[in-house]
Tab-separated table of C-alpha atoms and ligand atoms in Angstrom:
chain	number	residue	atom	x	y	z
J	664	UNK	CA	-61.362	64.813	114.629
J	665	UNK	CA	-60.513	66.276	111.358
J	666	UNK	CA	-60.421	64.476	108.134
J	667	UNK	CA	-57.998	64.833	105.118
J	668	UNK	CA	-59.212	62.996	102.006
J	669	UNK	CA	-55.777	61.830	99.670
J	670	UNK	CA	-55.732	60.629	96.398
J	671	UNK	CA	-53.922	61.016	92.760
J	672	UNK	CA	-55.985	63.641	90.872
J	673	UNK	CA	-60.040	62.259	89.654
J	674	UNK	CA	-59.372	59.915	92.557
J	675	UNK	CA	-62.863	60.828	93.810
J	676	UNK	CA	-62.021	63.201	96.699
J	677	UNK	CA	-63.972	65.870	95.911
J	678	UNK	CA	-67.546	63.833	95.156
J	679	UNK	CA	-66.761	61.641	98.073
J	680	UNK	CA	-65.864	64.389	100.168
J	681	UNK	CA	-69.054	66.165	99.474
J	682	UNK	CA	-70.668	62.844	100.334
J	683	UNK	CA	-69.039	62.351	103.279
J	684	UNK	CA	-70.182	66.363	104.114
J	685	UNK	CA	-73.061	66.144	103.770
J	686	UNK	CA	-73.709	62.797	106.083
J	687	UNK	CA	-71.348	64.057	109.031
J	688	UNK	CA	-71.549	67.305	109.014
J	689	UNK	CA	-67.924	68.225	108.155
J	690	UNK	CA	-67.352	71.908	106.599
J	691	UNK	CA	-65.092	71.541	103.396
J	692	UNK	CA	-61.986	72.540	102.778
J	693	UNK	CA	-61.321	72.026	99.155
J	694	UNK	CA	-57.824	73.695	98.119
J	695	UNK	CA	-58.112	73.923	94.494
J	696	UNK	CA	-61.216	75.205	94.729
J	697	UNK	CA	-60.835	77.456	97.079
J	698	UNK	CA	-57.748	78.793	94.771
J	699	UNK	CA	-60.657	78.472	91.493
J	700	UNK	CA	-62.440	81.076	93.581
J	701	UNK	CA	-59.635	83.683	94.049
J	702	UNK	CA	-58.573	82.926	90.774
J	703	UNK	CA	-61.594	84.144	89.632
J	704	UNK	CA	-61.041	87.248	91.131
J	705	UNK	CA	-59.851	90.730	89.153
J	706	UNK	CA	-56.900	90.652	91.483
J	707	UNK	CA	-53.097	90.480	91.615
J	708	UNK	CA	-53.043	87.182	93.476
J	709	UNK	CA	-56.308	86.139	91.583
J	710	UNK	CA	-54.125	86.594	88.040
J	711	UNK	CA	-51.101	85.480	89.601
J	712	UNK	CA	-52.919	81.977	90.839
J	713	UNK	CA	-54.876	81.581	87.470
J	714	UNK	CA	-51.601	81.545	85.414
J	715	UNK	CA	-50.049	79.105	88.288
J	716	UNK	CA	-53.465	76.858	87.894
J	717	UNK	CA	-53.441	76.540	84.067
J	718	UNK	CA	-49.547	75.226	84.183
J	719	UNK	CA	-50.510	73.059	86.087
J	720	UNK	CA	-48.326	73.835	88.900
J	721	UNK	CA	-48.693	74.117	92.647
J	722	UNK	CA	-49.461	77.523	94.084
J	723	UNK	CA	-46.773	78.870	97.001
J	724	UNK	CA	-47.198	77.251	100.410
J	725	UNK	CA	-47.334	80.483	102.158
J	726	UNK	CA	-50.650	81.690	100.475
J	727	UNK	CA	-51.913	78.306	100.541
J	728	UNK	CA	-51.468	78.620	104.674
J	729	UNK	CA	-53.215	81.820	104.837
J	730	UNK	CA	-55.990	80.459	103.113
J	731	UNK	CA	-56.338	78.077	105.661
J	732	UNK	CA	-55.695	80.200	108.924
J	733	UNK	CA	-58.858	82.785	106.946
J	734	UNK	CA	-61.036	79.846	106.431
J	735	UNK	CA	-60.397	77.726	110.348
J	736	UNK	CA	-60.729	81.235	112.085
J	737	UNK	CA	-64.068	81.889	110.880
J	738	UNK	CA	-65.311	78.289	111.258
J	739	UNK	CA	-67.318	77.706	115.031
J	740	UNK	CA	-65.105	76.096	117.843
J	741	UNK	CA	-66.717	72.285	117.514
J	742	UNK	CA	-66.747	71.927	113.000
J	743	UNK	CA	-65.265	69.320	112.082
J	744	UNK	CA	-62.996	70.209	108.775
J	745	UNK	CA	-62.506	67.867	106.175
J	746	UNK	CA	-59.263	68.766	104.028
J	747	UNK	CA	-59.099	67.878	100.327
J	748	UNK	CA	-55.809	68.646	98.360
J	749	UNK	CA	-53.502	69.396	101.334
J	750	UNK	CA	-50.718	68.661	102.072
J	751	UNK	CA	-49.707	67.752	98.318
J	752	UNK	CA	-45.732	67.956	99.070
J	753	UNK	CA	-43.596	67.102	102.243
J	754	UNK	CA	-42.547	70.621	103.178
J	755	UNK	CA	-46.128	71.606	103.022
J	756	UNK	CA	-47.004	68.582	104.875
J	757	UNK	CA	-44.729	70.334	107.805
J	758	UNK	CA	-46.371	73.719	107.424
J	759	UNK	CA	-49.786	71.845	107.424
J	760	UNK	CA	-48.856	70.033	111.211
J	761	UNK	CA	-47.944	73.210	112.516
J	762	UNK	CA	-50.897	75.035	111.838
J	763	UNK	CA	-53.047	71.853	112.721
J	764	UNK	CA	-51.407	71.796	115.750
J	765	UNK	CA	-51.446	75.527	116.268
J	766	UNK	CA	-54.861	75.458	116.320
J	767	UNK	CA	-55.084	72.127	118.117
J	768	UNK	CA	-56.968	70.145	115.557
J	769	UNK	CA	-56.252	66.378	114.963
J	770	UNK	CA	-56.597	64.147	112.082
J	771	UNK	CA	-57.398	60.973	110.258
J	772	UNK	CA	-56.205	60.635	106.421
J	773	UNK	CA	-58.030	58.567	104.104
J	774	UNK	CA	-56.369	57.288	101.102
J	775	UNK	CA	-58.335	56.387	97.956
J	776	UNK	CA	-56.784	54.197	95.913
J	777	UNK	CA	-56.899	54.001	92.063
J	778	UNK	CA	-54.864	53.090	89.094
J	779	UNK	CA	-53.001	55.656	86.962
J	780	UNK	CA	-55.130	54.332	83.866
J	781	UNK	CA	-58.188	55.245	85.238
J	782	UNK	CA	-57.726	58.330	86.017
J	783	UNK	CA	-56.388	59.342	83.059
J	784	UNK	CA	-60.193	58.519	81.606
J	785	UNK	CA	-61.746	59.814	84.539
J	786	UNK	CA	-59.558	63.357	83.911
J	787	UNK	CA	-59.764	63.593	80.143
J	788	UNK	CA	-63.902	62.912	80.787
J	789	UNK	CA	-64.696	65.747	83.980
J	790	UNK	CA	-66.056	68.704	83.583
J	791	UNK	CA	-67.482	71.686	85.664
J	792	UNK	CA	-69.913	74.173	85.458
J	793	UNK	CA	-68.971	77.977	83.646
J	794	UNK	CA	-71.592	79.474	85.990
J	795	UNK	CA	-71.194	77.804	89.236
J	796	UNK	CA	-67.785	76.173	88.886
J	797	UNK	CA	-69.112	72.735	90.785
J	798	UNK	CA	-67.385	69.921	89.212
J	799	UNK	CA	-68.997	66.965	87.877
J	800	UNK	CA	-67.370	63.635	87.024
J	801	UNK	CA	-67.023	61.666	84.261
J	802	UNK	CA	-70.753	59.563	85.209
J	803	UNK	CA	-72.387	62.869	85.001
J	804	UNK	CA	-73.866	62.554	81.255
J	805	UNK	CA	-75.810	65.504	81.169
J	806	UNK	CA	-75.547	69.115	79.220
J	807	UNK	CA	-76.361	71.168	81.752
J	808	UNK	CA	-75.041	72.089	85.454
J	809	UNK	CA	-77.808	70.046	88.178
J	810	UNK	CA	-77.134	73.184	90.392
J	811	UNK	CA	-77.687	76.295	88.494
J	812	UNK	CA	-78.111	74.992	84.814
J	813	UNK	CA	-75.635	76.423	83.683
J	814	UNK	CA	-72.963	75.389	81.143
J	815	UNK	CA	-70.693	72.663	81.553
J	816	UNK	CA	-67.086	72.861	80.150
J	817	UNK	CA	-63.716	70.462	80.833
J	818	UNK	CA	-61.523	72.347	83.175
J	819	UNK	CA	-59.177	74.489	81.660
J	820	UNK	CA	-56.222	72.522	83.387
J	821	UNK	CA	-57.637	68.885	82.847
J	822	UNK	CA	-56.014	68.972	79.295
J	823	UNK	CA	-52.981	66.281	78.429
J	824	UNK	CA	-50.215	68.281	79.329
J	825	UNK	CA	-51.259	69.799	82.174
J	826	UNK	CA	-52.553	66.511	83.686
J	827	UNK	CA	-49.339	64.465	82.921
J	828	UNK	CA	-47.195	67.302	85.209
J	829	UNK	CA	-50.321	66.704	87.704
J	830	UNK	CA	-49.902	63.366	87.599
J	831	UNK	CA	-45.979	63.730	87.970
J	832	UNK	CA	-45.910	66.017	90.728
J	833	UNK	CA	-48.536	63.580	92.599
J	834	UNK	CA	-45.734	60.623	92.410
J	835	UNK	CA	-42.715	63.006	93.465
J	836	UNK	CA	-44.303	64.747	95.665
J	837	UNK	CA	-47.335	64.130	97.288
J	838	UNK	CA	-46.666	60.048	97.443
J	839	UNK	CA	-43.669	61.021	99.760
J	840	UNK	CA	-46.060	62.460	102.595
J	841	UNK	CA	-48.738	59.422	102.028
J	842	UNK	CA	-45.947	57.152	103.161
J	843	UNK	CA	-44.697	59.523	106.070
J	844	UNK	CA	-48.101	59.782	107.530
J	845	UNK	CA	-48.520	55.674	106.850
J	846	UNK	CA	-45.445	55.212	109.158
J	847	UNK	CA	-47.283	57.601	111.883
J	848	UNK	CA	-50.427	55.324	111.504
J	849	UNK	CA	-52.727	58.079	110.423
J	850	UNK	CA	-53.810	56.992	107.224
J	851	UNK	CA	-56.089	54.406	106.654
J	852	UNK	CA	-56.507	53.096	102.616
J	853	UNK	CA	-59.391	52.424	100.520
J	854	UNK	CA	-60.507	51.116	96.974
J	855	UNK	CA	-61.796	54.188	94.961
J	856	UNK	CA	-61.509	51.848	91.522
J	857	UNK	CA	-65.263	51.238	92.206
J	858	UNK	CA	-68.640	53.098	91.025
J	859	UNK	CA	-68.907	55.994	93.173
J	860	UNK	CA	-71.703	54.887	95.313
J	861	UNK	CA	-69.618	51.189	95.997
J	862	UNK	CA	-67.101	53.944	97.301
J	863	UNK	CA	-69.506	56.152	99.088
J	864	UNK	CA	-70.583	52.981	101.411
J	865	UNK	CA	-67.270	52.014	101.874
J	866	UNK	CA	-65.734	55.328	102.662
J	867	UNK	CA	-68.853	55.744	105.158
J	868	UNK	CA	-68.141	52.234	106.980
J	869	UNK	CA	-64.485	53.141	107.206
J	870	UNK	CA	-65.778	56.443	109.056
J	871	UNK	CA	-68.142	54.779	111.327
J	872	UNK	CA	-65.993	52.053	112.268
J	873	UNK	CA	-62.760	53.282	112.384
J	874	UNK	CA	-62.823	57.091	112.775
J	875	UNK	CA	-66.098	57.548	114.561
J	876	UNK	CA	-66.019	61.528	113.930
X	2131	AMP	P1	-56.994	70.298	92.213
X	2131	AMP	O1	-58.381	70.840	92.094
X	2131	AMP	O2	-56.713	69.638	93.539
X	2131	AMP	O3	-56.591	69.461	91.036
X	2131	AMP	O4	-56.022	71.584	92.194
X	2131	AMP	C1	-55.994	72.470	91.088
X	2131	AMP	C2	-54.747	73.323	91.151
X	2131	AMP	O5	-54.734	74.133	92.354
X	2131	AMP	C3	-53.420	72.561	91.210
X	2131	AMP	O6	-52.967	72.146	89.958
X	2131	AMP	C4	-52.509	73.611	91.840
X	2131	AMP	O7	-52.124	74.600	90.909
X	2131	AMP	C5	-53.403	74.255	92.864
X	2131	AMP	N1	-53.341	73.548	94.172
X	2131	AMP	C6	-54.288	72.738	94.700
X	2131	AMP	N2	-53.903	72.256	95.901
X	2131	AMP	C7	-52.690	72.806	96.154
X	2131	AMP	C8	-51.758	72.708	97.234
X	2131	AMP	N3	-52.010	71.949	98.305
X	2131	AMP	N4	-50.592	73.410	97.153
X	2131	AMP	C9	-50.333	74.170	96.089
X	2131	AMP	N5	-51.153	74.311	95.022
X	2131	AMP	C10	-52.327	73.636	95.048
């Protein structure tokens, strides 16, 4: 069984997903990073993507599916995949059960749950590494990257503007498929307004109990 992690933006999905990684054994699919990667590239699509990042806008559904397809075809038969930042809109959400069920994958979405105020703060106060590009949250106090050591800046599209359309697009769009797949019973909702590790117990509990990977 497959997971996919939802949440408004500096919800927590990407440290608890790593968490949650690490413990079970699920290989990450993270889209905005993945789309950080290629728009790191000296490439058509890697320019193309950059300038769609830095708007603050969402990236076309049919290079977000070939992402995918790449990534689950060179994955071994039994991984488990745990999806972060997919499906953000409803006719992506279709596009995403076709090519789940394509590939005959199943899976459980967990919601975590926390006020617009607070991550606002959590946004305006994340940053990620120039080297490496891991991202660390807004409890991560130090100067330097704990990976590589390298610098740490605030992501070029966690400024006011571009979070606000973020933020926007979440509630128009992405709340839409939240509530479809709540109707189909496959989400199951958590607290995230907690310290992370608070979450990190709870998020595990949630998996042992009610997913059982
Ligand atoms: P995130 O790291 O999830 O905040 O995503 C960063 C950026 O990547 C977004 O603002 C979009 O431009 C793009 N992106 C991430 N996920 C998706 C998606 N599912 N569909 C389209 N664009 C996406």
């Amino acid at each position: 069984m497959d997971l996919v992690l939802f949440g408004i933006q500096g919800s927590g999905k990407g440290t608890l997903g790593k968490m949650v990684a690490d413990r079970y054994g699920f290989k990450v699919f993270e889209t905005g990073g993945a789309l950080r990667s290629l728009a790191a590239e000296d490439s058509g699509l890697g320019k193309k993507i950059k300038s769609i990042i830095e708007a603050g806008k969402l990236v076309t559904n049919d290079v977000i599916m070939e992402i995918i397809e790449n990534f689950l075809k060179n994955l071994p038969a039994d991984a488990k995949v745990l999806f972060d930042g997919i499906p953000r809109f409803p006719e992506q959400a279709e596009t995403f059960d076709t090519l789940m069920a394509r590939n005959n994958r199943q899976f459980t979405g967990i919601l975590i749950d926390v006020p617009e105020e607070e991550v606002i703060r959590r946004l305006g106060a994340r940053r990620n590494c120039k080297n490496c590009k891991t991202i660390f949250p807004s409890s991560y106090t130090k100067d330097a990257c704990a990976k590589c050591g390298g610098e740490l800046v605030v992501r070029s599209d966690d400024n006011p503007e571009s979070i606000k359309t973020r933020l926007k697009a979440y509630y128009e769009e992405t709340l839409p498929v939240i509530e479809r797949y709540k109707k189909a019973g496959k989400i199951i909702t958590m607290d995230g307004n907690k310290d992370i590790d608070a979450c990190g117990v709870d998020i595990f509990k949630i998996i042992d109990t009610q997913i059982k990977p």
